[in-house]
Amino acid sequence: MSQRPPFPARLDFSTGSASGKNGAGKSVAGKKTVTTAVGQGVIGQKPRQPALPAMSSGHGMDSAAVRARMVRNLAASGIGSAAVLQALGTVERHRFVDTALVNQAYEDTSLPIGLGQTISKPNVVARMCELLLGAELARAGPLARVLEIGTGCGYQAAVLSLLTREVYSIERLRGLHDKARDNLRPFRLPNVHLLFGDGMLGYAKGAPYAGIIAAAGGEAVPQAWIDQLATGGRIIAPTQMPGGGQALVVLQKTTHELKQTVLEAVHFVPLKSGIA
Ligand code: SAH
């Protein structure tokens, strides 16, 4: 039986000491992918913000209560996975957005995170996580290892860290990779590994993945993701449709086929190649 990730204690802000070196600097087959282990590296510092009193965010917001209301709305809108609802109820989304947007952090809306990118709506994050877990996989316990394409501000990586054993999250924009690292550092999640690189190439070093989840939409699912997916695993990716527009696509890999399911229309930022 697989073990549940440490939950939810690790998401509480802690001022305990930690040591270790920044794990950055690994390159993978000349692909310029740099990893930072959020939990083990770069810490030894106090959290950017003081530890939260249980029910107050320091922004004049009762964050736990507002989050609980968001979770009730997610459940009412059809999110049925208790694990997913619990994860979204635990991760403090307001810590991933700019101070000026904190009051909107628990509304079901995407918000700007800089460099023209957005943090996905809570509903979309929940939906994608639920699809990733899938009925059979959810029964088997947390997924072994998941790759997220498009770290952005790091919010979904934090949610995934509660649902999966190991999260590799890759971002092509250096500014956002750095921002995510700063946002996630105080949470001290040893099972989240941030990568700077082109996610269209996947991250071969961490493969095979039980799941791959894309936060940016491309014209097609890159072959590298399919190659790096474990048999029995699934890819959840917003993908451009032949008639225009994007839809959420689920690809399931079995020993003898790749089964594609096209779901509802979505609006994600574009998947781009290269780093910047
Ligand atoms: N999951 C994120 C959402 C970020 S928006 C969050 O919780 O905040 C999608 C992100 O995908 C953007 O930051 C964008 O820069 C990134 N992206 C687009 N193409 C990419 C690629 N090829 N590799 C890695 N990241 C990519």
Short mmCIF file of C-alpha atoms and ligand atoms in Angstrom, two decimals:
data_model
loop_
_atom_site.label_atom_id
_atom_site.label_comp_id
_atom_site.label_asym_id
_atom_site.label_seq_id
_atom_site.Cartn_x
_atom_site.Cartn_y
_atom_site.Cartn_z
CA MET A 1 0.00 0.00 0.00
CA SER A 2 1.23 3.42 -0.81
CA GLN A 3 1.71 5.94 1.92
CA ARG A 4 -0.18 9.19 2.05
CA PRO A 5 1.97 12.28 1.81
CA PRO A 6 2.47 14.11 5.08
CA PHE A 7 -0.80 15.92 5.38
CA PRO A 8 -1.84 18.50 6.26
CA ALA A 9 0.80 19.46 8.77
CA ARG A 10 3.44 20.40 6.25
CA LEU A 11 1.33 23.12 4.79
CA ASP A 12 1.27 25.02 8.00
CA PHE A 13 3.81 27.75 8.15
CA SER A 14 6.63 26.70 10.35
CA THR A 15 9.55 28.63 11.69
CA GLY A 16 11.53 25.53 12.52
CA SER A 17 15.06 25.48 11.24
CA ALA A 18 16.08 23.66 8.13
CA SER A 19 19.34 23.38 6.39
CA GLY A 20 20.58 22.42 3.00
CA LYS A 21 21.91 23.87 -0.15
CA ASN A 22 20.13 25.21 -3.12
CA GLY A 23 19.72 22.24 -5.40
CA ALA A 24 19.79 24.33 -8.55
CA GLY A 25 22.22 23.76 -11.34
CA LYS A 26 21.54 20.29 -12.62
CA SER A 27 21.33 20.12 -16.34
CA VAL A 28 19.67 17.34 -18.22
CA ALA A 29 21.15 16.19 -21.47
CA GLY A 30 21.94 19.75 -22.49
CA LYS A 31 18.31 20.77 -22.14
CA LYS A 32 19.05 23.45 -19.59
CA THR A 33 16.60 22.14 -17.06
CA VAL A 34 17.39 23.33 -13.58
CA THR A 35 15.80 21.81 -10.52
CA THR A 36 15.18 23.21 -7.12
CA ALA A 37 13.93 20.91 -4.40
CA VAL A 38 11.57 23.16 -2.55
CA GLY A 39 11.56 21.20 0.64
CA GLN A 40 15.18 20.45 1.09
CA GLY A 41 17.04 23.30 -0.51
CA VAL A 42 17.22 27.01 -0.18
CA ILE A 43 15.63 27.10 3.19
CA GLY A 44 17.52 27.94 6.35
CA GLN A 45 15.55 31.16 6.22
CA LYS A 46 12.50 32.31 8.04
CA PRO A 47 9.28 32.41 6.06
CA ARG A 48 8.76 35.60 4.08
CA GLN A 49 5.66 36.34 6.11
CA PRO A 50 5.12 35.63 9.78
CA ALA A 51 3.40 32.40 10.79
CA LEU A 52 -0.34 32.67 10.42
CA PRO A 53 -2.62 32.64 13.37
CA ALA A 54 -5.00 29.82 12.56
CA MET A 55 -7.88 31.95 11.38
CA SER A 56 -6.33 35.15 10.12
CA SER A 57 -4.32 35.96 7.05
CA GLY A 58 -3.00 39.30 8.21
CA HIS A 59 -4.85 40.80 5.27
CA GLY A 60 -8.05 41.47 7.12
CA MET A 61 -9.38 38.18 5.77
CA ASP A 62 -10.54 35.17 7.69
CA SER A 63 -8.73 32.89 5.31
CA ALA A 64 -9.81 29.50 6.67
CA ALA A 65 -13.48 30.48 6.61
CA VAL A 66 -13.26 31.97 3.13
CA ARG A 67 -11.47 28.87 1.91
CA ALA A 68 -14.10 26.64 3.46
CA ARG A 69 -16.76 28.59 1.58
CA MET A 70 -14.79 28.16 -1.65
CA VAL A 71 -14.66 24.41 -1.00
CA ARG A 72 -18.43 24.28 -0.44
CA ASN A 73 -18.91 26.06 -3.76
CA LEU A 74 -16.54 23.62 -5.49
CA ALA A 75 -18.48 20.68 -4.06
CA ALA A 76 -21.76 22.25 -5.16
CA SER A 77 -20.38 22.73 -8.66
CA GLY A 78 -19.69 19.01 -8.97
CA ILE A 79 -16.20 18.36 -7.57
CA GLY A 80 -16.74 15.04 -5.82
CA SER A 81 -13.28 13.94 -4.71
CA ALA A 82 -12.89 14.40 -0.97
CA ALA A 83 -9.10 14.39 -1.32
CA VAL A 84 -9.19 17.18 -3.91
CA LEU A 85 -11.62 19.27 -1.85
CA GLN A 86 -9.46 18.80 1.21
CA ALA A 87 -6.33 19.84 -0.69
CA LEU A 88 -7.97 23.01 -2.00
CA GLY A 89 -9.28 23.71 1.47
CA THR A 90 -5.76 23.45 2.85
CA VAL A 91 -3.58 25.44 0.45
CA GLU A 92 -3.69 29.16 1.15
CA ARG A 93 -4.30 30.50 -2.35
CA HIS A 94 -4.01 34.10 -1.14
CA ARG A 95 -0.30 33.55 -0.56
CA PHE A 96 0.24 32.97 -4.27
CA VAL A 97 -1.23 36.22 -5.57
CA ASP A 98 -0.12 39.83 -5.33
CA THR A 99 -1.18 41.73 -2.23
CA ALA A 100 -3.56 43.87 -4.27
CA LEU A 101 -5.46 40.74 -5.35
CA VAL A 102 -5.62 38.98 -2.01
CA ASN A 103 -9.28 39.81 -1.52
CA GLN A 104 -10.13 37.96 -4.74
CA ALA A 105 -7.98 34.94 -3.95
CA TYR A 106 -10.91 32.69 -3.03
CA GLU A 107 -13.24 33.75 -5.79
CA ASP A 108 -13.63 31.34 -8.65
CA THR A 109 -11.59 33.39 -11.02
CA SER A 110 -8.20 33.28 -12.67
CA LEU A 111 -5.88 36.09 -11.59
CA PRO A 112 -2.77 37.68 -13.11
CA ILE A 113 0.55 36.45 -11.69
CA GLY A 114 2.88 38.57 -13.82
CA LEU A 115 4.61 38.15 -17.19
CA GLY A 116 1.23 37.90 -18.89
CA GLN A 117 0.35 34.63 -17.13
CA THR A 118 -2.51 33.69 -14.81
CA ILE A 119 -3.21 31.41 -11.88
CA SER A 120 -6.03 29.06 -12.90
CA LYS A 121 -9.50 29.27 -11.36
CA PRO A 122 -9.92 27.05 -8.27
CA ASN A 123 -12.64 25.17 -10.13
CA VAL A 124 -10.33 24.34 -13.00
CA VAL A 125 -7.50 23.30 -10.67
CA ALA A 126 -9.92 21.04 -8.79
CA ARG A 127 -11.36 19.57 -11.97
CA MET A 128 -7.94 18.81 -13.41
CA CYS A 129 -6.68 17.27 -10.18
CA GLU A 130 -9.79 15.12 -10.02
CA LEU A 131 -9.26 13.96 -13.59
CA LEU A 132 -5.63 13.26 -12.84
CA LEU A 133 -6.44 11.10 -9.87
CA GLY A 134 -9.14 9.23 -11.76
CA ALA A 135 -11.41 6.68 -10.19
CA GLU A 136 -9.03 3.73 -10.24
CA LEU A 137 -5.96 5.69 -9.26
CA ALA A 138 -7.74 7.42 -6.42
CA ARG A 139 -8.64 4.03 -4.98
CA ALA A 140 -5.01 2.95 -5.20
CA GLY A 141 -3.87 5.88 -3.06
CA PRO A 142 -1.80 8.89 -4.02
CA LEU A 143 -0.17 8.78 -7.42
CA ALA A 144 3.48 7.93 -7.43
CA ARG A 145 4.91 10.81 -9.42
CA VAL A 146 3.35 13.64 -11.35
CA LEU A 147 4.74 16.18 -13.80
CA GLU A 148 3.12 19.62 -13.99
CA ILE A 149 3.80 21.73 -17.06
CA GLY A 150 3.61 25.43 -16.20
CA THR A 151 4.44 26.08 -12.54
CA GLY A 152 3.28 29.70 -12.74
CA CYS A 153 3.02 30.98 -9.18
CA GLY A 154 3.25 27.45 -7.73
CA TYR A 155 -0.32 27.17 -6.43
CA GLN A 156 -1.32 24.04 -8.29
CA ALA A 157 2.03 22.42 -7.44
CA ALA A 158 1.18 22.92 -3.75
CA VAL A 159 -2.26 21.37 -4.27
CA LEU A 160 -0.72 18.45 -6.14
CA SER A 161 1.82 17.92 -3.36
CA LEU A 162 -1.08 16.87 -1.12
CA LEU A 163 -2.49 14.45 -3.65
CA THR A 164 0.61 12.77 -5.03
CA ARG A 165 3.80 11.26 -3.73
CA GLU A 166 6.18 13.39 -5.81
CA VAL A 167 5.57 16.52 -7.90
CA TYR A 168 7.90 17.72 -10.63
CA SER A 169 6.77 21.12 -11.90
CA ILE A 170 8.43 22.84 -14.82
CA GLU A 171 8.24 26.51 -15.88
CA ARG A 172 9.74 28.17 -18.96
CA LEU A 173 9.79 31.73 -17.59
CA ARG A 174 12.63 32.36 -15.19
CA GLY A 175 10.74 35.15 -13.41
CA LEU A 176 7.84 32.84 -12.56
CA HIS A 177 10.07 29.91 -11.67
CA ASP A 178 11.75 32.21 -9.12
CA LYS A 179 8.40 33.53 -7.91
CA ALA A 180 7.05 30.02 -7.39
CA ARG A 181 10.16 29.05 -5.46
CA ASP A 182 9.70 32.08 -3.20
CA ASN A 183 5.98 31.40 -2.78
CA LEU A 184 6.49 27.72 -1.96
CA ARG A 185 9.55 28.01 0.25
CA PRO A 186 7.67 28.77 3.47
CA PHE A 187 5.41 25.75 2.96
CA ARG A 188 8.44 23.46 2.99
CA LEU A 189 7.12 20.74 0.73
CA PRO A 190 9.88 18.17 0.31
CA ASN A 191 7.93 16.34 -2.40
CA VAL A 192 7.78 19.34 -4.77
CA HIS A 193 10.64 19.76 -7.24
CA LEU A 194 10.68 22.95 -9.28
CA LEU A 195 12.31 22.84 -12.68
CA PHE A 196 13.29 25.67 -14.99
CA GLY A 197 13.09 24.56 -18.60
CA ASP A 198 10.90 23.90 -21.60
CA GLY A 199 8.09 21.67 -20.45
CA MET A 200 7.26 20.71 -24.03
CA LEU A 201 10.20 18.34 -23.68
CA GLY A 202 8.79 16.96 -20.45
CA TYR A 203 11.41 16.03 -17.87
CA ALA A 204 12.88 12.68 -18.80
CA LYS A 205 14.88 12.35 -15.62
CA GLY A 206 11.76 12.01 -13.48
CA ALA A 207 9.95 9.63 -15.87
CA PRO A 208 7.89 7.51 -15.93
CA TYR A 209 5.05 9.62 -14.54
CA ALA A 210 1.75 8.32 -13.25
CA GLY A 211 0.28 11.61 -14.39
CA ILE A 212 1.13 14.70 -16.41
CA ILE A 213 -0.94 17.84 -16.00
CA ALA A 214 -0.54 20.88 -18.25
CA ALA A 215 -1.47 24.39 -17.15
CA ALA A 216 -0.95 25.79 -20.66
CA GLY A 217 -2.65 24.80 -23.88
CA GLY A 218 -0.88 23.68 -27.06
CA GLU A 219 -1.89 22.58 -30.54
CA ALA A 220 -1.26 18.95 -29.68
CA VAL A 221 0.04 16.92 -26.78
CA PRO A 222 3.83 16.72 -27.22
CA GLN A 223 5.20 13.24 -27.95
CA ALA A 224 7.70 13.61 -25.09
CA TRP A 225 4.84 13.62 -22.57
CA ILE A 226 3.38 10.45 -24.03
CA ASP A 227 6.80 8.79 -23.99
CA GLN A 228 7.38 9.81 -20.37
CA LEU A 229 3.96 8.63 -19.16
CA ALA A 230 3.82 5.31 -17.32
CA THR A 231 1.55 2.59 -18.59
CA GLY A 232 -1.71 3.08 -16.71
CA GLY A 233 -0.99 6.79 -16.36
CA ARG A 234 -2.89 9.75 -17.72
CA ILE A 235 -2.22 13.16 -19.21
CA ILE A 236 -4.61 16.05 -18.57
CA ALA A 237 -3.96 18.84 -21.04
CA PRO A 238 -5.87 21.77 -22.50
CA THR A 239 -5.48 21.28 -26.25
CA GLN A 240 -6.49 23.25 -29.31
CA MET A 241 -9.40 21.75 -31.20
CA PRO A 242 -9.49 21.47 -35.00
CA GLY A 243 -12.39 23.94 -35.22
CA GLY A 244 -10.58 26.48 -32.99
CA GLY A 245 -10.93 26.92 -29.25
CA GLN A 246 -9.43 24.78 -26.52
CA ALA A 247 -10.80 21.73 -24.77
CA LEU A 248 -9.60 19.68 -21.86
CA VAL A 249 -8.17 16.43 -23.17
CA VAL A 250 -7.45 13.29 -21.16
CA LEU A 251 -5.05 10.72 -22.58
CA GLN A 252 -4.87 7.34 -20.91
CA LYS A 253 -2.01 5.03 -21.70
CA THR A 254 -2.56 1.30 -21.56
CA THR A 255 -0.30 -1.51 -22.71
CA HIS A 256 -1.81 -1.45 -26.16
CA GLU A 257 -3.42 1.93 -26.74
CA LEU A 258 -3.61 5.61 -26.00
CA LYS A 259 -7.20 6.48 -25.27
CA GLN A 260 -8.21 10.09 -25.81
CA THR A 261 -11.23 11.73 -24.21
CA VAL A 262 -12.18 15.29 -25.13
CA LEU A 263 -14.01 17.13 -22.37
CA GLU A 264 -15.30 20.67 -21.88
CA ALA A 265 -14.04 23.89 -23.45
CA VAL A 266 -11.39 25.74 -21.45
CA HIS A 267 -9.26 28.89 -21.77
CA PHE A 268 -5.63 28.43 -20.81
CA VAL A 269 -2.60 30.56 -21.64
CA PRO A 270 -0.63 29.18 -24.59
CA LEU A 271 1.95 26.44 -24.30
CA LYS A 272 5.14 27.89 -25.76
CA SER A 273 8.45 26.30 -26.59
CA GLY A 274 11.84 27.41 -25.31
CA ILE A 275 12.74 29.30 -22.17
CA ALA A 276 12.73 33.02 -21.43
N1 SAH B 1 -0.32 26.08 -12.47
C1 SAH B 1 -0.06 27.48 -12.50
C2 SAH B 1 -0.72 28.13 -13.70
C3 SAH B 1 0.27 28.92 -14.45
S1 SAH B 1 -0.27 29.54 -16.00
C4 SAH B 1 -0.41 28.13 -11.19
O1 SAH B 1 -0.93 27.46 -10.30
O2 SAH B 1 -0.13 29.32 -11.03
C5 SAH B 1 0.63 28.48 -17.10
C6 SAH B 1 2.11 28.58 -17.07
O3 SAH B 1 2.61 27.72 -18.10
C7 SAH B 1 2.70 29.96 -17.35
O4 SAH B 1 3.46 30.35 -16.25
C8 SAH B 1 3.57 29.74 -18.59
O5 SAH B 1 4.77 30.48 -18.59
C9 SAH B 1 3.84 28.25 -18.51
N2 SAH B 1 4.27 27.60 -19.74
C10 SAH B 1 3.82 27.78 -21.00
N3 SAH B 1 4.49 26.98 -21.87
C11 SAH B 1 5.39 26.28 -21.12
C12 SAH B 1 6.39 25.30 -21.41
N4 SAH B 1 6.64 24.88 -22.65
N5 SAH B 1 7.11 24.80 -20.39
C13 SAH B 1 6.91 25.21 -19.12
N6 SAH B 1 6.00 26.13 -18.77
C14 SAH B 1 5.24 26.66 -19.76
#
